[in-house]
Amino acid sequence: MSLFDLRDVPRIETEHLILRGWRENDLDGFAAMMADAEVARFLTGDPKARSEIWRDLALNVGHWALRGYGLFVVEEKSSGEFAGRVGAWQPECWVGFELGWALARPYWGRGYAHEAARAAGDWIFANFPLDEIVSLIHADNTPSAKLATRLGMRVRGETLHGGMVHHIWEISRAD
């Protein structure tokens, strides 16, 4: 098996953001984001310790290496700061090819989630022969459900993930 060359992770620029590959120095911003109870409650249930986030960062890098796609770091252009993560996700036995997103709380309410998810979704459909992509959204995560609606997604079912009920949202290539 040959691994994806991580130097080939695409760099996508939008009006306010850069979507790029992971770097070791992203750990501080990623750890701060996932230590925030408001961010973590819909992703993991509880805040995560820095040591767990180190493993998650390595998992994200490994997903790119093994699959040739993954979650991008979302970097704010104007500050160069870590703002979150967005992109493609499909570990073994997942419900589908997922477009996932999460932003650190200082970046909420700026339209960044829509900007990043739209760019990542466009990249997915441009680079993979998929009929649809899905997003798993915690049943109580109203802001992400609103974003999915803005992106043109619709609910197709639900699943349990991490012991929490998630709705499975989908969008087809035709949409």
PDB file of C-alpha atoms in Angstrom, residues 9-10 12 19-20 22 59-65 67-74 85-91 94 96-102 116-117 119-125 127-128 130 132-135:
ATOM      1  CA  VAL A   9      -2.650  18.207   0.812  1.00  0.00           C
ATOM      2  CA  PRO A  10      -4.472  20.905  -1.154  1.00  0.00           C
ATOM      3  CA  ILE A  12      -7.872  26.138  -0.572  1.00  0.00           C
ATOM      4  CA  LEU A  19      -8.015  25.419   4.323  1.00  0.00           C
ATOM      5  CA  ARG A  20      -4.734  23.523   4.597  1.00  0.00           C
ATOM      6  CA  TRP A  22      -2.185  19.889   9.615  1.00  0.00           C
ATOM      7  CA  LEU A  59      -5.473  10.790  13.573  1.00  0.00           C
ATOM      8  CA  ASN A  60      -6.294  13.639  11.188  1.00  0.00           C
ATOM      9  CA  VAL A  61      -2.829  13.470   9.639  1.00  0.00           C
ATOM     10  CA  GLY A  62      -3.124   9.683   9.396  1.00  0.00           C
ATOM     11  CA  HIS A  63      -6.520   9.900   7.668  1.00  0.00           C
ATOM     12  CA  TRP A  64      -4.917  12.048   4.959  1.00  0.00           C
ATOM     13  CA  ALA A  65      -1.985   9.633   4.667  1.00  0.00           C
ATOM     14  CA  ARG A  67      -7.158   7.857   2.402  1.00  0.00           C
ATOM     15  CA  GLY A  68      -5.708  10.768   0.415  1.00  0.00           C
ATOM     16  CA  TYR A  69      -8.283  13.146   1.885  1.00  0.00           C
ATOM     17  CA  GLY A  70      -9.342  14.324   5.310  1.00  0.00           C
ATOM     18  CA  LEU A  71     -10.149  17.246   7.520  1.00  0.00           C
ATOM     19  CA  PHE A  72      -8.395  20.499   6.684  1.00  0.00           C
ATOM     20  CA  VAL A  73      -7.225  23.013   9.249  1.00  0.00           C
ATOM     21  CA  VAL A  74      -9.282  26.204   8.957  1.00  0.00           C
ATOM     22  CA  ARG A  85     -11.335  22.067  11.071  1.00  0.00           C
ATOM     23  CA  VAL A  86     -13.459  21.124   8.067  1.00  0.00           C
ATOM     24  CA  GLY A  87     -13.393  18.556   5.317  1.00  0.00           C
ATOM     25  CA  ALA A  88     -13.823  14.962   4.295  1.00  0.00           C
ATOM     26  CA  TRP A  89     -14.047  12.158   6.805  1.00  0.00           C
ATOM     27  CA  GLN A  90     -14.657   8.450   6.277  1.00  0.00           C
ATOM     28  CA  PRO A  91     -13.031   6.096   8.744  1.00  0.00           C
ATOM     29  CA  TRP A  94     -18.630   5.080   8.726  1.00  0.00           C
ATOM     30  CA  GLY A  96     -20.853   7.567   4.337  1.00  0.00           C
ATOM     31  CA  PHE A  97     -18.397  10.034   2.887  1.00  0.00           C
ATOM     32  CA  GLU A  98     -18.790  12.862   5.386  1.00  0.00           C
ATOM     33  CA  LEU A  99     -18.342  16.597   5.176  1.00  0.00           C
ATOM     34  CA  GLY A 100     -17.559  17.599   8.754  1.00  0.00           C
ATOM     35  CA  TRP A 101     -16.902  20.955  10.386  1.00  0.00           C
ATOM     36  CA  ALA A 102     -16.156  22.503  13.757  1.00  0.00           C
ATOM     37  CA  ALA A 116     -15.320  26.706   4.960  1.00  0.00           C
ATOM     38  CA  ALA A 117     -17.952  23.964   4.578  1.00  0.00           C
ATOM     39  CA  ALA A 119     -15.382  25.311  -0.060  1.00  0.00           C
ATOM     40  CA  ALA A 120     -14.667  21.845   1.343  1.00  0.00           C
ATOM     41  CA  GLY A 121     -17.913  20.417  -0.088  1.00  0.00           C
ATOM     42  CA  ASP A 122     -17.117  21.884  -3.500  1.00  0.00           C
ATOM     43  CA  TRP A 123     -13.619  20.366  -3.282  1.00  0.00           C
ATOM     44  CA  ILE A 124     -15.062  16.951  -2.372  1.00  0.00           C
ATOM     45  CA  PHE A 125     -17.474  16.880  -5.312  1.00  0.00           C
ATOM     46  CA  ASN A 127     -12.286  15.499  -6.691  1.00  0.00           C
ATOM     47  CA  PHE A 128     -14.271  12.358  -5.914  1.00  0.00           C
ATOM     48  CA  LEU A 130     -19.519  10.550  -5.338  1.00  0.00           C
ATOM     49  CA  GLU A 132     -23.709  12.229  -2.318  1.00  0.00           C
ATOM     50  CA  ILE A 133     -21.966  13.386   0.815  1.00  0.00           C
ATOM     51  CA  VAL A 134     -23.325  13.252   4.347  1.00  0.00           C
ATOM     52  CA  SER A 135     -22.853  15.164   7.583  1.00  0.00           C
TER      53      SER A 135
END
